[in-house]
Amino acid sequence: MPTEQPLKYKRILLKISGEALAGQQKYGIESEMLKLFAEEVVNVRNLGVEVALVIGGGNIHRGVAGAIKGTDRATSDYMGMLATLINSLAMQDALEKLGLNTRVLSAIEVRGVAEPYIRRRAVRHLEKGRVIIFAAGTGNPYFTTDTGAALRANEIHAEVILKATKVDGIFTEDPVKNPNAQKFDQLTYIEVLNNKNIKVMDSTAISLCMDNNLDIVVFNLFKHGNIERVVRGEHIGTLVTNRQIH
Ligand code: UDP
């Protein structure tokens, strides 16, 4: 029997935007999307990979947009953070329906609904094979869930952030608008920060990863098996790293 290749990553943090959960409807949660993503998580869990998730809240509420309409920015951001909690509970339900053990850990205390985020507890859950979902971002206004993802990934010593998108990686331009856009295989954090056409993650999130040498793989979550490909070491999507370009 051929021997299995060792996995490249054993502990990952997967970041999914709120919009992805909305599917075609662009707002709210589409149950088909939840199921689709949950199945991808089950695949890698079954390989023994420890999985942490961060889900955005843009399908329900986006802080800056609310603030522009007249709500105080901080208040609007707290509404956004609570939106991520709703998405996290929906994802928890979808994962548990597929037989996984999960915990939602919230940066804002909502006793009775989710555990408060305690770093050591999060790591313990991972070691016990539970999928953890970090809700409420960083718990602070003026941040994003991408930054929350970068922060938590560093805290739990995840080996990589998998940033899910609906296209195949980072491109020279938006590939939906320009089909001739070229995909980058690998970029440095500085290249991402300096290129105004690249809006894959906000600069705070990218900087946090850069300062702590945490690789980011930007990939298409809508292609079945892609998370598994990444953890097995296949080069898909775009790798953002400080390592030498080969
Ligand atoms: N948010 C925040 N602090 C955080 C994380 C999120 O204030 O640490 C708020 C912010 O208003 C943001 C909203 O929650 O617009 C939803 O998060 P995000 O826009 O990152 O979601 P995504 O784009 O991934 O769906």
PDB file of N, CA and C in Angstrom, residues 16-24 30 32-34 36-37 40 164-168 219-227 229:
ATOM      1  N   ILE A  16     -13.807  32.764   6.745  1.00  0.00           N
ATOM      2  CA  ILE A  16     -14.862  32.832   5.728  1.00  0.00           C
ATOM      3  C   ILE A  16     -15.594  34.152   5.917  1.00  0.00           C
ATOM      4  N   SER A  17     -15.845  34.874   4.838  1.00  0.00           N
ATOM      5  CA  SER A  17     -16.553  36.156   4.993  1.00  0.00           C
ATOM      6  C   SER A  17     -18.047  35.900   5.210  1.00  0.00           C
ATOM      7  N   GLY A  18     -18.698  36.880   5.771  1.00  0.00           N
ATOM      8  CA  GLY A  18     -20.147  36.773   5.946  1.00  0.00           C
ATOM      9  C   GLY A  18     -20.849  36.666   4.602  1.00  0.00           C
ATOM     10  N   GLU A  19     -20.350  37.433   3.630  1.00  0.00           N
ATOM     11  CA  GLU A  19     -20.976  37.420   2.289  1.00  0.00           C
ATOM     12  C   GLU A  19     -21.031  36.019   1.697  1.00  0.00           C
ATOM     13  N   ALA A  20     -19.988  35.233   1.959  1.00  0.00           N
ATOM     14  CA  ALA A  20     -19.958  33.876   1.396  1.00  0.00           C
ATOM     15  C   ALA A  20     -21.153  33.063   1.884  1.00  0.00           C
ATOM     16  N   LEU A  21     -21.562  33.302   3.134  1.00  0.00           N
ATOM     17  CA  LEU A  21     -22.704  32.552   3.685  1.00  0.00           C
ATOM     18  C   LEU A  21     -24.019  32.949   3.002  1.00  0.00           C
ATOM     19  N   ALA A  22     -24.046  34.161   2.460  1.00  0.00           N
ATOM     20  CA  ALA A  22     -25.290  34.651   1.856  1.00  0.00           C
ATOM     21  C   ALA A  22     -25.543  34.020   0.492  1.00  0.00           C
ATOM     22  N   GLY A  23     -24.486  33.475  -0.132  1.00  0.00           N
ATOM     23  CA  GLY A  23     -24.636  32.846  -1.449  1.00  0.00           C
ATOM     24  C   GLY A  23     -25.188  33.832  -2.464  1.00  0.00           C
ATOM     25  N   GLN A  24     -26.141  33.389  -3.261  1.00  0.00           N
ATOM     26  CA  GLN A  24     -26.714  34.229  -4.320  1.00  0.00           C
ATOM     27  C   GLN A  24     -27.539  35.386  -3.778  1.00  0.00           C
ATOM     28  N   GLU A  30     -27.641  31.477   3.568  1.00  0.00           N
ATOM     29  CA  GLU A  30     -28.243  30.459   2.706  1.00  0.00           C
ATOM     30  C   GLU A  30     -27.797  29.097   3.238  1.00  0.00           C
ATOM     31  N   GLU A  32     -27.696  26.194   2.060  1.00  0.00           N
ATOM     32  CA  GLU A  32     -26.863  25.395   1.157  1.00  0.00           C
ATOM     33  C   GLU A  32     -25.378  25.753   1.307  1.00  0.00           C
ATOM     34  N   MET A  33     -25.138  27.048   1.498  1.00  0.00           N
ATOM     35  CA  MET A  33     -23.753  27.519   1.644  1.00  0.00           C
ATOM     36  C   MET A  33     -23.148  26.977   2.940  1.00  0.00           C
ATOM     37  N   LEU A  34     -23.943  27.061   4.005  1.00  0.00           N
ATOM     38  CA  LEU A  34     -23.477  26.549   5.302  1.00  0.00           C
ATOM     39  C   LEU A  34     -23.071  25.091   5.175  1.00  0.00           C
ATOM     40  N   LEU A  36     -22.332  23.382   2.447  1.00  0.00           N
ATOM     41  CA  LEU A  36     -21.177  23.240   1.567  1.00  0.00           C
ATOM     42  C   LEU A  36     -19.864  23.460   2.325  1.00  0.00           C
ATOM     43  N   PHE A  37     -19.814  24.551   3.082  1.00  0.00           N
ATOM     44  CA  PHE A  37     -18.577  24.880   3.802  1.00  0.00           C
ATOM     45  C   PHE A  37     -18.339  23.885   4.942  1.00  0.00           C
ATOM     46  N   GLU A  40     -16.686  20.788   3.756  1.00  0.00           N
ATOM     47  CA  GLU A  40     -15.244  20.967   3.498  1.00  0.00           C
ATOM     48  C   GLU A  40     -14.460  20.875   4.807  1.00  0.00           C
ATOM     49  N   ALA A 164     -10.667  32.336   2.673  1.00  0.00           N
ATOM     50  CA  ALA A 164     -11.555  31.850   1.622  1.00  0.00           C
ATOM     51  C   ALA A 164     -12.066  33.003   0.765  1.00  0.00           C
ATOM     52  N   THR A 165     -12.066  32.793  -0.561  1.00  0.00           N
ATOM     53  CA  THR A 165     -12.680  33.768  -1.467  1.00  0.00           C
ATOM     54  C   THR A 165     -13.506  33.011  -2.495  1.00  0.00           C
ATOM     55  N   LYS A 166     -14.148  33.767  -3.377  1.00  0.00           N
ATOM     56  CA  LYS A 166     -14.940  33.088  -4.404  1.00  0.00           C
ATOM     57  C   LYS A 166     -14.174  32.974  -5.725  1.00  0.00           C
ATOM     58  N   VAL A 167     -12.930  33.477  -5.736  1.00  0.00           N
ATOM     59  CA  VAL A 167     -12.075  33.305  -6.914  1.00  0.00           C
ATOM     60  C   VAL A 167     -10.836  32.500  -6.501  1.00  0.00           C
ATOM     61  N   ASP A 168      -9.943  32.231  -7.490  1.00  0.00           N
ATOM     62  CA  ASP A 168      -8.878  31.257  -7.234  1.00  0.00           C
ATOM     63  C   ASP A 168      -7.655  31.777  -6.480  1.00  0.00           C
ATOM     64  N   PHE A 219      -7.602  31.339  -1.247  1.00  0.00           N
ATOM     65  CA  PHE A 219      -8.020  30.243  -2.129  1.00  0.00           C
ATOM     66  C   PHE A 219      -9.527  30.275  -2.364  1.00  0.00           C
ATOM     67  N   ASN A 220      -9.961  29.462  -3.323  1.00  0.00           N
ATOM     68  CA  ASN A 220     -11.379  29.401  -3.696  1.00  0.00           C
ATOM     69  C   ASN A 220     -12.084  28.315  -2.863  1.00  0.00           C
ATOM     70  N   LEU A 221     -12.981  28.756  -1.996  1.00  0.00           N
ATOM     71  CA  LEU A 221     -13.675  27.801  -1.115  1.00  0.00           C
ATOM     72  C   LEU A 221     -14.801  27.073  -1.853  1.00  0.00           C
ATOM     73  N   PHE A 222     -15.158  27.602  -3.021  1.00  0.00           N
ATOM     74  CA  PHE A 222     -16.276  27.006  -3.744  1.00  0.00           C
ATOM     75  C   PHE A 222     -15.851  25.802  -4.586  1.00  0.00           C
ATOM     76  N   LYS A 223     -14.548  25.509  -4.607  1.00  0.00           N
ATOM     77  CA  LYS A 223     -14.085  24.310  -5.319  1.00  0.00           C
ATOM     78  C   LYS A 223     -13.890  23.190  -4.305  1.00  0.00           C
ATOM     79  N   HIS A 224     -14.639  22.132  -4.477  1.00  0.00           N
ATOM     80  CA  HIS A 224     -14.623  21.022  -3.545  1.00  0.00           C
ATOM     81  C   HIS A 224     -13.194  20.468  -3.366  1.00  0.00           C
ATOM     82  N   GLY A 225     -12.818  20.283  -2.099  1.00  0.00           N
ATOM     83  CA  GLY A 225     -11.524  19.653  -1.808  1.00  0.00           C
ATOM     84  C   GLY A 225     -10.368  20.631  -1.671  1.00  0.00           C
ATOM     85  N   ASN A 226     -10.636  21.922  -1.831  1.00  0.00           N
ATOM     86  CA  ASN A 226      -9.522  22.877  -1.809  1.00  0.00           C
ATOM     87  C   ASN A 226      -8.838  22.998  -0.443  1.00  0.00           C
ATOM     88  N   ILE A 227      -9.603  22.947   0.644  1.00  0.00           N
ATOM     89  CA  ILE A 227      -8.952  23.053   1.962  1.00  0.00           C
ATOM     90  C   ILE A 227      -8.035  21.835   2.142  1.00  0.00           C
ATOM     91  N   ARG A 229      -6.599  20.134  -0.180  1.00  0.00           N
ATOM     92  CA  ARG A 229      -5.400  20.294  -1.029  1.00  0.00           C
ATOM     93  C   ARG A 229      -4.354  21.133  -0.308  1.00  0.00           C
TER      94      ARG A 229
END
